[in-house]
Amino acid sequence: MPTLAALMKRIVILISGRGSNMQAIVQACATEGWPAEVAAVISNRPDAAGLDWAAARGIPTVALDHHRFTDRATFDAELAAAIDAVGEGAGADLVVLAGYMRILGEPFVRRYAGRLVNIHPSLLPAFAGLKTHQRALDAGCKFAGATVHFVTPELDHGPIICQAVVPVLADDSAERLADRVLLAEHQIYPRAVRWWVEGRLRLDGEQVTQIDGLPQGWVMPG
Ligand code: GRF
C-alpha cells in the first residue's frame, strides 16, 4: 500500500511579489485538508514579500534572481531544476503561477504541460498581457474578472479552467477594480488547484471539464 506521503500531490508555487494568491492557496490547502502540500514557493525576485510569508509558515522557499542569468533559457533551466528538486528530488506534481511576472519559454512550458496553471486578472481571451484593469476601463467594459487556465507557450492563453466575473462600477479606478478582481481571484484559484490535485479536471484539447459537473464560472457581487 502506498504511504499517505506518496499519495500527497506536491505543489510548487511561483511568485514575483506579495503573493496573496499563494497565501489563499496555502491556507485553503491546510484548512480544507487537500491531499496535497505546498512543497516550495519560488520567486524570481529575492525581495518578494510572499517569500517571507511562506518561510514564516515553514514552507521551503527559493529565490532565483533572474538578473543573474544572461538569457531566458538558462534561467528557465535553473528554475526547472529547483522545481524538480522538491520532495527530495521527486519533483512537483503541479506548478502554480501566482502573480509570477516573468515569461516562461516554450521548453519550460512543454516540460510541465497539463500541470502548469496560471491566474490572469481578466476575462480571457480579452486583455491578455499587462495593465488589464486600465484597459478594461478604457474599453468601457461593464464587467471584468479573472481566469484560471492551463499554461501554453502563448502568453495568457491556454485552456480555461474557471472564470469569475465582477462588475465594473461607475466611479472605478484601475486600483479599485483590481482590488475587486483580486478578491475573486482568491476565491477561484484555490478551487481550481483543489480540483487539479483531486483529479477532478479533464483536459481535452482546448476544453477543460470539471468531472462532477460543478460550475466553472461565477458572477461575484460588486
Ligand atoms: C494578481 O492580480 C494576478 O492575477 C496577477 O498579478 C497579481 C498578483 O497578486 N498576475 P498576488 O501576488 O497574488 O497578490
Short mmCIF file of C-alpha atoms and ligand atoms in Angstrom, two decimals:
data_model
loop_
_atom_site.label_atom_id
_atom_site.label_comp_id
_atom_site.label_asym_id
_atom_site.label_seq_id
_atom_site.Cartn_x
_atom_site.Cartn_y
_atom_site.Cartn_z
CA MET A 1 0.00 0.00 0.00
CA PRO A 2 1.38 3.44 -0.87
CA THR A 3 2.04 5.65 2.13
CA LEU A 4 -0.03 8.77 2.75
CA ALA A 5 3.01 10.87 1.86
CA ALA A 6 3.23 9.14 -1.51
CA LEU A 7 -0.41 10.00 -2.27
CA MET A 8 0.03 13.68 -1.45
CA LYS A 9 0.46 15.89 -4.52
CA ARG A 10 3.37 18.26 -4.32
CA ILE A 11 2.51 21.80 -5.37
CA VAL A 12 5.20 24.35 -6.21
CA ILE A 13 4.04 27.97 -6.37
CA LEU A 14 5.94 30.59 -8.37
CA ILE A 15 5.54 34.22 -7.32
CA SER A 16 7.12 37.60 -8.04
CA GLY A 17 5.60 39.83 -5.37
CA ARG A 18 3.24 39.97 -2.42
CA GLY A 19 1.82 36.50 -3.10
CA SER A 20 -1.76 36.96 -1.92
CA ASN A 21 -2.97 34.24 -4.31
CA MET A 22 -0.22 31.97 -2.99
CA GLN A 23 -1.46 32.67 0.55
CA ALA A 24 -5.05 31.84 -0.42
CA ILE A 25 -3.90 28.50 -1.86
CA VAL A 26 -1.68 27.62 1.13
CA GLN A 27 -4.50 28.42 3.55
CA ALA A 28 -7.17 26.53 1.61
CA CYS A 29 -4.88 23.51 1.27
CA ALA A 30 -4.39 23.42 5.05
CA THR A 31 -7.92 24.26 6.22
CA GLU A 32 -9.72 22.10 3.66
CA GLY A 33 -7.30 19.18 4.06
CA TRP A 34 -6.42 18.70 0.40
CA PRO A 35 -4.45 15.57 -0.48
CA ALA A 36 -1.58 17.91 -1.27
CA GLU A 37 1.16 20.03 0.22
CA VAL A 38 2.78 23.24 -0.91
CA ALA A 39 6.27 21.80 -1.24
CA ALA A 40 8.01 25.07 -2.15
CA VAL A 41 7.46 28.70 -3.05
CA ILE A 42 9.91 30.04 -5.61
CA SER A 43 10.38 33.66 -6.67
CA ASN A 44 12.38 35.26 -9.44
CA ARG A 45 12.63 38.31 -7.15
CA PRO A 46 14.59 37.84 -3.92
CA ASP A 47 12.66 40.72 -2.30
CA ALA A 48 9.21 39.25 -2.98
CA ALA A 49 7.17 39.74 0.20
CA GLY A 50 5.44 36.41 -0.34
CA LEU A 51 8.72 34.57 0.29
CA ASP A 52 8.83 35.82 3.89
CA TRP A 53 5.19 34.88 4.44
CA ALA A 54 5.82 31.33 3.19
CA ALA A 55 9.10 30.92 5.10
CA ALA A 56 7.39 32.05 8.32
CA ARG A 57 4.99 29.13 7.86
CA GLY A 58 7.76 26.60 7.37
CA ILE A 59 7.36 26.29 3.61
CA PRO A 60 10.68 25.86 1.80
CA THR A 61 11.44 28.93 -0.30
CA VAL A 62 13.83 29.56 -3.16
CA ALA A 63 14.86 32.97 -4.51
CA LEU A 64 16.18 32.69 -8.02
CA ASP A 65 17.12 36.19 -9.14
CA HIS A 66 16.58 36.35 -12.90
CA HIS A 67 19.07 39.25 -13.14
CA ARG A 68 21.84 36.76 -12.50
CA PHE A 69 21.13 34.99 -15.79
CA THR A 70 22.09 36.24 -19.22
CA ASP A 71 19.31 34.53 -21.13
CA ARG A 72 15.85 33.11 -20.59
CA ALA A 73 16.77 29.52 -21.47
CA THR A 74 19.43 29.32 -18.75
CA PHE A 75 17.14 30.89 -16.17
CA ASP A 76 14.27 28.58 -17.11
CA ALA A 77 16.55 25.54 -16.84
CA GLU A 78 17.64 26.60 -13.36
CA LEU A 79 14.02 27.19 -12.39
CA ALA A 80 13.04 23.74 -13.64
CA ALA A 81 15.92 22.23 -11.68
CA ALA A 82 14.65 23.91 -8.49
CA ILE A 83 11.12 22.66 -9.15
CA ASP A 84 12.31 19.12 -9.89
CA ALA A 85 14.42 19.09 -6.71
CA VAL A 86 11.46 19.40 -4.32
CA GLY A 87 10.27 16.41 -2.34
CA GLU A 88 13.83 15.12 -2.04
CA GLY A 89 14.13 15.02 -5.81
CA ALA A 90 10.68 13.60 -6.52
CA GLY A 91 9.73 16.91 -8.17
CA ALA A 92 6.47 18.82 -8.33
CA ASP A 93 3.19 17.33 -9.44
CA LEU A 94 1.69 20.76 -10.13
CA VAL A 95 3.32 24.13 -10.80
CA VAL A 96 1.13 27.12 -9.92
CA LEU A 97 1.92 30.60 -11.26
CA ALA A 98 0.57 33.12 -8.76
CA GLY A 99 1.50 36.64 -9.72
CA TYR A 100 4.59 35.28 -11.43
CA MET A 101 5.59 38.16 -13.70
CA ARG A 102 8.15 36.55 -15.96
CA ILE A 103 7.56 34.96 -19.33
CA LEU A 104 8.40 31.26 -19.42
CA GLY A 105 10.00 29.84 -22.54
CA GLU A 106 8.44 27.10 -24.63
CA PRO A 107 10.70 24.25 -23.42
CA PHE A 108 9.74 25.04 -19.81
CA VAL A 109 6.04 25.22 -20.62
CA ARG A 110 6.15 21.95 -22.54
CA ARG A 111 8.03 20.20 -19.72
CA TYR A 112 5.11 20.86 -17.35
CA ALA A 113 2.27 20.56 -19.88
CA GLY A 114 -1.04 19.78 -18.19
CA ARG A 115 0.42 20.51 -14.75
CA LEU A 116 1.21 24.20 -15.09
CA VAL A 117 -1.57 26.68 -14.26
CA ASN A 118 -1.87 30.45 -14.10
CA ILE A 119 -4.32 33.09 -12.95
CA HIS A 120 -4.83 36.18 -15.07
CA PRO A 121 -6.80 39.22 -13.90
CA SER A 122 -9.12 39.48 -16.90
CA LEU A 123 -11.79 37.51 -18.65
CA LEU A 124 -9.56 35.81 -21.18
CA PRO A 125 -9.29 35.85 -24.13
CA ALA A 126 -9.90 39.57 -23.54
CA PHE A 127 -6.95 41.61 -22.25
CA ALA A 128 -4.05 39.19 -22.26
CA GLY A 129 -0.84 40.86 -21.08
CA LEU A 130 -0.34 43.75 -18.67
CA LYS A 131 -2.48 46.64 -17.36
CA THR A 132 -5.64 44.59 -17.73
CA HIS A 133 -7.80 46.69 -15.41
CA GLN A 134 -6.99 50.03 -17.04
CA ARG A 135 -7.54 48.50 -20.46
CA ALA A 136 -10.93 47.14 -19.37
CA LEU A 137 -11.90 50.61 -18.09
CA ASP A 138 -10.63 52.31 -21.25
CA ALA A 139 -12.68 49.90 -23.37
CA GLY A 140 -15.82 50.81 -21.41
CA CYS A 141 -16.32 47.25 -20.14
CA LYS A 142 -19.18 46.82 -17.68
CA PHE A 143 -17.78 43.56 -16.39
CA ALA A 144 -14.25 42.42 -15.64
CA GLY A 145 -12.94 39.32 -13.93
CA ALA A 146 -10.29 36.68 -13.56
CA THR A 147 -9.37 33.47 -15.35
CA VAL A 148 -7.53 30.35 -14.21
CA HIS A 149 -6.06 28.46 -17.14
CA PHE A 150 -3.56 25.83 -18.13
CA VAL A 151 -0.39 27.44 -19.44
CA THR A 152 0.59 27.01 -23.06
CA PRO A 153 3.52 28.68 -24.84
CA GLU A 154 1.37 31.62 -25.99
CA LEU A 155 1.19 34.23 -23.20
CA ASP A 156 -2.09 34.25 -21.23
CA HIS A 157 -3.68 31.69 -23.50
CA GLY A 158 -4.40 28.06 -22.81
CA PRO A 159 -7.43 26.00 -21.84
CA ILE A 160 -9.67 27.82 -19.37
CA ILE A 161 -10.32 26.01 -16.07
CA CYS A 162 -12.63 28.59 -14.50
CA GLN A 163 -13.58 32.25 -14.50
CA ALA A 164 -15.16 34.79 -12.18
CA VAL A 165 -17.00 37.87 -13.35
CA VAL A 166 -17.06 41.07 -11.30
CA PRO A 167 -18.95 44.27 -12.12
CA VAL A 168 -17.19 47.45 -13.21
CA LEU A 169 -18.64 50.31 -11.17
CA ALA A 170 -19.27 53.84 -12.47
CA ASP A 171 -16.50 55.54 -10.48
CA ASP A 172 -13.93 52.76 -10.72
CA SER A 173 -10.22 53.41 -10.89
CA ALA A 174 -7.87 50.68 -12.09
CA GLU A 175 -6.81 50.19 -8.45
CA ARG A 176 -10.36 49.79 -7.15
CA LEU A 177 -11.23 47.39 -9.94
CA ALA A 178 -8.01 45.43 -9.30
CA ASP A 179 -8.92 45.08 -5.61
CA ARG A 180 -12.38 43.74 -6.51
CA VAL A 181 -10.95 41.30 -9.06
CA LEU A 182 -8.29 40.17 -6.57
CA LEU A 183 -10.98 39.14 -4.07
CA ALA A 184 -12.48 36.98 -6.80
CA GLU A 185 -9.03 35.54 -7.61
CA HIS A 186 -8.68 34.42 -4.00
CA GLN A 187 -11.96 32.53 -4.34
CA ILE A 188 -11.41 30.79 -7.62
CA TYR A 189 -7.70 29.94 -7.67
CA PRO A 190 -7.79 27.65 -4.61
CA ARG A 191 -10.88 25.97 -6.03
CA ALA A 192 -9.18 25.29 -9.37
CA VAL A 193 -6.00 23.99 -7.73
CA ARG A 194 -8.01 21.73 -5.47
CA TRP A 195 -9.84 20.29 -8.49
CA TRP A 196 -6.48 19.57 -10.11
CA VAL A 197 -4.98 17.82 -7.08
CA GLU A 198 -8.13 15.76 -6.62
CA GLY A 199 -8.08 14.69 -10.28
CA ARG A 200 -11.39 16.43 -10.96
CA LEU A 201 -10.39 18.20 -14.18
CA ARG A 202 -10.46 16.67 -17.64
CA LEU A 203 -8.39 18.40 -20.30
CA ASP A 204 -9.41 17.64 -23.86
CA GLY A 205 -7.81 19.91 -26.44
CA GLU A 206 -8.96 23.44 -25.58
CA GLN A 207 -11.74 22.25 -23.29
CA VAL A 208 -11.47 21.76 -19.55
CA THR A 209 -14.32 19.96 -17.82
CA GLN A 210 -14.95 19.61 -14.09
CA ILE A 211 -15.83 15.91 -13.91
CA ASP A 212 -18.56 16.33 -11.26
CA GLY A 213 -20.29 18.88 -13.47
CA LEU A 214 -19.69 21.71 -10.99
CA PRO A 215 -19.95 25.27 -12.35
CA GLN A 216 -16.67 26.62 -13.71
CA GLY A 217 -17.86 30.22 -13.91
CA TRP A 218 -19.20 32.52 -11.22
CA VAL A 219 -20.61 36.03 -11.01
CA MET A 220 -19.27 37.80 -7.94
CA PRO A 221 -21.06 40.63 -6.12
CA GLY A 222 -19.83 44.18 -6.62
C1 GRF B 1 -2.85 39.10 -9.40
O1 GRF B 1 -3.84 40.02 -9.77
C2 GRF B 1 -2.58 38.13 -10.51
O2 GRF B 1 -3.73 37.76 -11.22
C3 GRF B 1 -1.67 38.94 -11.40
O3 GRF B 1 -0.83 39.63 -10.50
C4 GRF B 1 -1.48 39.77 -9.26
C5 GRF B 1 -0.63 39.10 -8.24
O4 GRF B 1 -1.09 39.28 -6.95
N1 GRF B 1 -0.98 38.12 -12.36
P1 GRF B 1 -0.53 38.41 -5.75
O5 GRF B 1 0.99 38.45 -5.82
O6 GRF B 1 -1.08 37.02 -5.88
O7 GRF B 1 -1.01 39.12 -4.52
#
